[in-house]
Tab-separated table of C-alpha atoms in Angstrom:
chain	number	residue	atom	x	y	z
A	15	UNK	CA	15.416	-4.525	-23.424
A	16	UNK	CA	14.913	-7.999	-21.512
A	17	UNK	CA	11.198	-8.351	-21.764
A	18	UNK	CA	9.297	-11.724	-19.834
A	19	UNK	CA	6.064	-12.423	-19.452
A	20	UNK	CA	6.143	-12.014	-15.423
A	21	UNK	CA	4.003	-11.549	-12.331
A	22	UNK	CA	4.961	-7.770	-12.127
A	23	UNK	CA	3.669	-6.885	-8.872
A	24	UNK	CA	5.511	-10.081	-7.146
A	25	UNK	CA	8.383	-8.308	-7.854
A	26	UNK	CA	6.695	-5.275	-6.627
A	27	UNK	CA	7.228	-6.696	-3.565
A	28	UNK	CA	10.672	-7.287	-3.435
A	29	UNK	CA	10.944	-4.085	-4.614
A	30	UNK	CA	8.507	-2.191	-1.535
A	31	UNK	CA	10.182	-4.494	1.335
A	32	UNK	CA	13.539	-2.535	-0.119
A	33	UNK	CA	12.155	0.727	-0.532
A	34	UNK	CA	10.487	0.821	2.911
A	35	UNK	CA	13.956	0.421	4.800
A	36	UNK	CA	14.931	3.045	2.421
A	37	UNK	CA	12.294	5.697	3.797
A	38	UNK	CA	12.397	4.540	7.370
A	39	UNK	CA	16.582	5.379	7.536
A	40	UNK	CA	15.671	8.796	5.903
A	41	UNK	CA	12.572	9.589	7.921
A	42	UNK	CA	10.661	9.661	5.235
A	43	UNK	CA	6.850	7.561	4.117
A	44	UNK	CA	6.460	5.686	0.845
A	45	UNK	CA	2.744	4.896	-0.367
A	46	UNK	CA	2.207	2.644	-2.449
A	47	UNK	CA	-0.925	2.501	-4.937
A	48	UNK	CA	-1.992	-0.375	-7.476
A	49	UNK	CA	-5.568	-0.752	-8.896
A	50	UNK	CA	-6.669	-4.614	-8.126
A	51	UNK	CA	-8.978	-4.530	-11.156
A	52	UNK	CA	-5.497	-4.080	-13.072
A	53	UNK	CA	-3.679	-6.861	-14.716
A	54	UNK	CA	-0.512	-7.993	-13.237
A	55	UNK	CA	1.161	-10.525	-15.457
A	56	UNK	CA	2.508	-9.325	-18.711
A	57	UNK	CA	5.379	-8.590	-20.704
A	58	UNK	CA	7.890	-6.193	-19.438
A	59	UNK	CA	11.226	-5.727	-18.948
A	60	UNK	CA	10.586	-5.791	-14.953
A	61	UNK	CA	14.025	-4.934	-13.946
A	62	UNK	CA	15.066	-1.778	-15.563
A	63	UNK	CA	11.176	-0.779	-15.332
A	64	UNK	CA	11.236	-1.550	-11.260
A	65	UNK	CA	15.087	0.229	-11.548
A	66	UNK	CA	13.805	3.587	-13.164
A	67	UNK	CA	11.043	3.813	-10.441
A	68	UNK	CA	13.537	2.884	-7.679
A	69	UNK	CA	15.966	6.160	-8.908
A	70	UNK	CA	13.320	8.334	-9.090
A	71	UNK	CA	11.645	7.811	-5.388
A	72	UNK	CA	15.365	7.550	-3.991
A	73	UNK	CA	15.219	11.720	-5.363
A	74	UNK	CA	12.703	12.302	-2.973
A	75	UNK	CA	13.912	10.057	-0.403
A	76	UNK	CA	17.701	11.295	0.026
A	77	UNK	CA	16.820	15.194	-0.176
A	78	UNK	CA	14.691	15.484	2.560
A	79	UNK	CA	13.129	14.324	5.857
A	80	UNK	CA	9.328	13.744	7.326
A	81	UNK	CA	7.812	13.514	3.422
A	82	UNK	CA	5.324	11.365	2.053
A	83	UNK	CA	6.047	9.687	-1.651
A	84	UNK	CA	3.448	8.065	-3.371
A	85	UNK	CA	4.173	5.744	-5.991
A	86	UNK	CA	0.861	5.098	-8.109
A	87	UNK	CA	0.718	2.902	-11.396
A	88	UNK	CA	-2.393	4.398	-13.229
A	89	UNK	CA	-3.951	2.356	-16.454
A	90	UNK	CA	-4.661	4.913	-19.422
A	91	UNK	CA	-5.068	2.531	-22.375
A	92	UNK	CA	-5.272	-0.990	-23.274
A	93	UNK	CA	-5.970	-3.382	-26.434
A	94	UNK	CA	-6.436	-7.281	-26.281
A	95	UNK	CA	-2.544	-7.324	-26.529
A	96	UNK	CA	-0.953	-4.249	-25.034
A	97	UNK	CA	-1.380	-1.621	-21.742
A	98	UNK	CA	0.002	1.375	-21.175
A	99	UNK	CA	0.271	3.057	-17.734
A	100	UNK	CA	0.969	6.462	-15.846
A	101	UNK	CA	3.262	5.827	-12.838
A	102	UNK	CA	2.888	8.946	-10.542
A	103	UNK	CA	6.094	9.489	-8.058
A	104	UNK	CA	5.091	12.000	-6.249
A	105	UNK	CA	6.290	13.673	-3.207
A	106	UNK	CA	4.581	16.431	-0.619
A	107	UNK	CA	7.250	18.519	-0.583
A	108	UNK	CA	9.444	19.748	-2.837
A	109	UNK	CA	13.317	19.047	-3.038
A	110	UNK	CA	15.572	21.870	-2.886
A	111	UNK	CA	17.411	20.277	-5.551
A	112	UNK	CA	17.549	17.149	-7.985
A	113	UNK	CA	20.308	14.474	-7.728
A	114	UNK	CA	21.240	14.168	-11.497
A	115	UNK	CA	23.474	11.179	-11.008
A	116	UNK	CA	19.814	9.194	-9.512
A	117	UNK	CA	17.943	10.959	-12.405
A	118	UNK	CA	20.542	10.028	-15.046
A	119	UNK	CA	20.089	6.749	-13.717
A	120	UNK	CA	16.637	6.568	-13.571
A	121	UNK	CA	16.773	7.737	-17.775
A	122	UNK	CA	18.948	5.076	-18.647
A	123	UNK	CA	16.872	2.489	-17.397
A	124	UNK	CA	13.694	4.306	-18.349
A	125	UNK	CA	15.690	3.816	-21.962
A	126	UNK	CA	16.238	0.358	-22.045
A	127	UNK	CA	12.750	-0.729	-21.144
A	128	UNK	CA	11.716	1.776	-23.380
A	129	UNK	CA	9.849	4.159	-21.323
A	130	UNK	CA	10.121	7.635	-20.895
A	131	UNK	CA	10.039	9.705	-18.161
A	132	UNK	CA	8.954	13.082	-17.568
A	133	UNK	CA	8.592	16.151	-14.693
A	134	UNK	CA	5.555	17.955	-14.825
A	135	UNK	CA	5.789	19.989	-11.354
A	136	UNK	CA	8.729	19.697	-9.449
A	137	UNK	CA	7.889	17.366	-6.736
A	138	UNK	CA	6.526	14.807	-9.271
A	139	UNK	CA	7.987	12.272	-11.767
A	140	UNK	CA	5.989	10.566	-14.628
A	141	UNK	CA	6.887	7.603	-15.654
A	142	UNK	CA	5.257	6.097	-18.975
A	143	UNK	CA	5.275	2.224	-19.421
A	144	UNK	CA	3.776	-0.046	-21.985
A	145	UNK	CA	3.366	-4.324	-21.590
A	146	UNK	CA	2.026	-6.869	-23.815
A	147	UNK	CA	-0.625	-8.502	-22.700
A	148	UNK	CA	-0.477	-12.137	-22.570
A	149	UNK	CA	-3.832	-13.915	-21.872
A	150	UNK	CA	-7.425	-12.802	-20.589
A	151	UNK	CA	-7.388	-8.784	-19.582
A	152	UNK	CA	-9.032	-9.369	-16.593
A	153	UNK	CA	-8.401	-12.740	-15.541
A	154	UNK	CA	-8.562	-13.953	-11.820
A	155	UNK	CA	-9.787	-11.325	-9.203
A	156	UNK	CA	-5.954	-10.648	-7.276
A	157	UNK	CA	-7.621	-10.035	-3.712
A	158	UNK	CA	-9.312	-13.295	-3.733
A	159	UNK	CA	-9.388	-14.842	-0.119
A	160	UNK	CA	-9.191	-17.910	1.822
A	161	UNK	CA	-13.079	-17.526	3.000
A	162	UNK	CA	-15.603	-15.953	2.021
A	163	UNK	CA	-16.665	-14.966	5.685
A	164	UNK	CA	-14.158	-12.091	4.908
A	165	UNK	CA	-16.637	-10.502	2.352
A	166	UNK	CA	-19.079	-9.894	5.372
A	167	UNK	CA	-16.248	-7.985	7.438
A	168	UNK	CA	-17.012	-4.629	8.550
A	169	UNK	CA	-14.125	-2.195	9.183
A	170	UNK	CA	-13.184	1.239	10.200
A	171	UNK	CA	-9.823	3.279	9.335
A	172	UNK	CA	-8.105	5.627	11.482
A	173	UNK	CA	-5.116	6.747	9.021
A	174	UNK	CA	-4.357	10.578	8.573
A	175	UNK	CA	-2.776	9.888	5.217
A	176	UNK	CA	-5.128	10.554	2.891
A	177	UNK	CA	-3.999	9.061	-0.416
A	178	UNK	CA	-3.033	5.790	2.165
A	179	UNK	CA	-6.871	5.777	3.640
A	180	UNK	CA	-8.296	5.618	0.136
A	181	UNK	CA	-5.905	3.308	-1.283
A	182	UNK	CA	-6.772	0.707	2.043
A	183	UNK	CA	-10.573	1.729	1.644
A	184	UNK	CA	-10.876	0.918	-1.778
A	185	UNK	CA	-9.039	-2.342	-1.701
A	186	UNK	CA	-11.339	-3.620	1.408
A	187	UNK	CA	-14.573	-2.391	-0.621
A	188	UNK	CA	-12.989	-4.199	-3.819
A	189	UNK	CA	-13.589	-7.364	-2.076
A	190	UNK	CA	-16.884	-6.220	-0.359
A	191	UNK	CA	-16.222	-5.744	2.640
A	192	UNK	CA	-18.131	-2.678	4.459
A	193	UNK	CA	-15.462	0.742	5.445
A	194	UNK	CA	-16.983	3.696	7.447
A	195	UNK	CA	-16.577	6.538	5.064
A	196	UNK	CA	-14.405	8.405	8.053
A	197	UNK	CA	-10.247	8.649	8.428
A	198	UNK	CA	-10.047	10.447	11.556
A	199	UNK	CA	-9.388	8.857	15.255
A	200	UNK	CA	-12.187	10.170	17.250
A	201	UNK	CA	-14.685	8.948	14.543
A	202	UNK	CA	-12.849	5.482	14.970
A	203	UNK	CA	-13.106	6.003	18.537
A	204	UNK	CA	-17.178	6.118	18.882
A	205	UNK	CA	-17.390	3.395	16.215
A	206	UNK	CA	-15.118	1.218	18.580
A	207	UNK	CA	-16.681	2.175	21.592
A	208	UNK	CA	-20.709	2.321	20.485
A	209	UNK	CA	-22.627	0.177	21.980
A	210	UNK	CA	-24.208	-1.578	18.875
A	211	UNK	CA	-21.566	-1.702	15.758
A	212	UNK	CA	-19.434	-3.981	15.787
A	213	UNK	CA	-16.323	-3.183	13.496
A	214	UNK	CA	-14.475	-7.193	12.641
A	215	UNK	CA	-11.240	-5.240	11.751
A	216	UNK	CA	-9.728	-1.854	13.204
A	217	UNK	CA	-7.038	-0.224	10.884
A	218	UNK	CA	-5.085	1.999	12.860
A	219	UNK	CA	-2.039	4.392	12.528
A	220	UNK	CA	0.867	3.268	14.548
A	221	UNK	CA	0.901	6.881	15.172
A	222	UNK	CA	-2.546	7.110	16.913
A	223	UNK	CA	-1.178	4.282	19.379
A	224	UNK	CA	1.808	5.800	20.957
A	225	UNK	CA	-0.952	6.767	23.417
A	226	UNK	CA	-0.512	4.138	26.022
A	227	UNK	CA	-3.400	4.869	27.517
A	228	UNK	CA	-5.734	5.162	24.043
A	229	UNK	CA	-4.037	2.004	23.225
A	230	UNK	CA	-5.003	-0.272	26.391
A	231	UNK	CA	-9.004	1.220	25.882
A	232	UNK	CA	-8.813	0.156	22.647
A	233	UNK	CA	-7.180	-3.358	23.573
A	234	UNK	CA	-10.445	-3.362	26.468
A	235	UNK	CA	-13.337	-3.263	23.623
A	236	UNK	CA	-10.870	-5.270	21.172
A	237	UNK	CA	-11.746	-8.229	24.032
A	238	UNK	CA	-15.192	-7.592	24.521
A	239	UNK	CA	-16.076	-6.882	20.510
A	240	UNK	CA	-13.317	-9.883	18.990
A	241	UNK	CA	-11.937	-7.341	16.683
A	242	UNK	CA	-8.851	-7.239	14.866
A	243	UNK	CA	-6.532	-4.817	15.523
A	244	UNK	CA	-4.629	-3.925	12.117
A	245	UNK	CA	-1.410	-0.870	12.776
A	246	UNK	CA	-0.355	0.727	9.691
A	247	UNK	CA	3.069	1.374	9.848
A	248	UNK	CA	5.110	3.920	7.766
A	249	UNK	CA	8.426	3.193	10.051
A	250	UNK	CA	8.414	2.489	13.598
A	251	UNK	CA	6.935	-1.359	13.923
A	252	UNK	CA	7.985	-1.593	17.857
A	253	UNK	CA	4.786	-2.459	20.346
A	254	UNK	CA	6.577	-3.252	23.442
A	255	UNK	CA	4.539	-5.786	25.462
A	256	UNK	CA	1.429	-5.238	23.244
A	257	UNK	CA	3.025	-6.880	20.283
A	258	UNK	CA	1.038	-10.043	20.448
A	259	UNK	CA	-2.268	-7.877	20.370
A	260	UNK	CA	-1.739	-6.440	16.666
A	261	UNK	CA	-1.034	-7.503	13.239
A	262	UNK	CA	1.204	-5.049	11.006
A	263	UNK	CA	0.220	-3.663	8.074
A	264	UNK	CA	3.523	-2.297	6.815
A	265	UNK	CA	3.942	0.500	4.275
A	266	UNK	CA	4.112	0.725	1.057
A	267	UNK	CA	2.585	-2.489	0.456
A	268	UNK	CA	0.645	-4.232	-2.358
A	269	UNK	CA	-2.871	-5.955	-2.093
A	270	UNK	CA	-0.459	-8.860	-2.205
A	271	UNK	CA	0.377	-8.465	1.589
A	272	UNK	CA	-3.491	-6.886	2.658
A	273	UNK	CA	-5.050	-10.631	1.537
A	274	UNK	CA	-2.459	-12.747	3.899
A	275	UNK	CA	-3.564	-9.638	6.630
A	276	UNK	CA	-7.333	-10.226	6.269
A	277	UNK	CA	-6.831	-13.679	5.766
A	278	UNK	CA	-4.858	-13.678	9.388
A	279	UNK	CA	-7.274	-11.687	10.640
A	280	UNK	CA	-9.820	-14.533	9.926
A	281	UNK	CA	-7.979	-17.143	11.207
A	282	UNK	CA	-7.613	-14.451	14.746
A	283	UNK	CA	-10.829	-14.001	14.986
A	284	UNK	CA	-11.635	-17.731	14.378
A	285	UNK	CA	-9.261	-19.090	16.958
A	286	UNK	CA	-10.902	-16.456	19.404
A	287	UNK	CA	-14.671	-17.894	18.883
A	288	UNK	CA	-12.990	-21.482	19.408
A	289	UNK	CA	-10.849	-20.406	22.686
């Protein structure tokens, strides 16, 4: 075991941007979840940890098409010096079988960083990880921005992945900014197009914009409201000659990559006041 006091969740990243090419060449969706109230620098051996949960999503990822993963890192316990979380690899459809060379892989690195892993149902892995703490529990707030104009934001999601609408919801309402309750498109739709709210960011499915027609009305009241168009985007990232008009939200991603979007948002909608 290899154990540094590290920003886990920059490595997280490395990780994700690996993992998403992974799931896009299988047809397949990765979601990624990660509390921002949770520390993120500690003690951990970060490879074989990061290794173990790479081998077990691969499972899902190389047995079957169209699925939806979600990798979540849940705190259950925690001391001045030491944390211990749940992370939940779960998939939405079962595998007709398990690749034991992956799993035997994911054990042995599981092992060495001295976690364990275990399969409650069979479209689910649990693995169980413990860091020492180095430092203030809480410490700085992870999704803090470059203005606080953000905090003021309204938005409204269209996203028909549900664990991937709460994840984005709570993260925006983490740093106050204001989320219609609502996931669906044609709730998005008569926020967008009402005549009084006025939403400063739109997150929308890349799905829900294959509509060429949907997408230019919604590029018409992006103009006249100055809002930020946000596409989340599980594999296909291609907007023709509407590329310009959106800024991609790519999944999985950590809170990480939503601050530089909100903060480019910002600096959008800034440059459009000024133009």
């Amino acid at each position: 075991m290899r154990r540094q006091n590290i920003d886990f969740l920059e490595l997280i990243n490395f990780f994700l941007d690996a993992i998403y090419k992974d799931a896009k060449e299988s047809s397949n969706a990765v979601i990624f979840d990660y509390d921002p109230s949770y520390p993120r620098r500690y003690d951990i051996d970060a490879t074989n940890t990061i290794k173990a949960i790479e081998n077990l999503t691969k499972i899902f990822l190389y047995s079957q098409t169209k699925a939806k993963i979600l990798i979540g890192f849940k705190l259950v316990n925690y001391s001045s010096s030491q944390i211990h979380f749940n992370v939940t690899i779960r998939c939405d459809k079962t595998p007709n079988q398990t690749d034991e060379r992956l799993l035997n892989k994911a054990k042995e690195c599981a092992l060495a960083a001295e976690a364990s892993i275990e399969m409650p149902k069979s479209n689910e892995f649990l693995l169980q990880i413990k860091a020492t703490l180095a430092g203030n529990f809480r410490g700085k707030n992870s999704l803090e921005l470059q203005n606080e104009v953000i905090k003021k934001y309204s938005a409204v999601i269209a996203y028909e992945n549900e664990a991937g609408f709460h994840i984005l919801s709570n993260q925006l309402k983490f740093v106050g900014i204001n989320v219609r309750p609502t996931s669906d498109y044609q709730s998005l739709k008569r926020h967008v197009t009402d005549a009084i709210f006025k939403p400063d960011i739109v997150f929308i499915s890349k799905a829900f914009l294959n509509d060429e027609a949907e997408f230019e009305e919604l590029l018409k009241f992006k103009k006249l409201k100055n809002f930020c168009i946000v596409a989340i985007c599980e594999d296909d990232e291609n907007f023709g000659k509407n590329a310009g008009e959106v800024i991609i939200l790519r999944q999985p991603y950590t809170y990480d990559v939503l601050r530089a979007v909100l903060d480019m948002c910002y600096a959008v909608k800034l440059g459009a006041k000024r133009g």
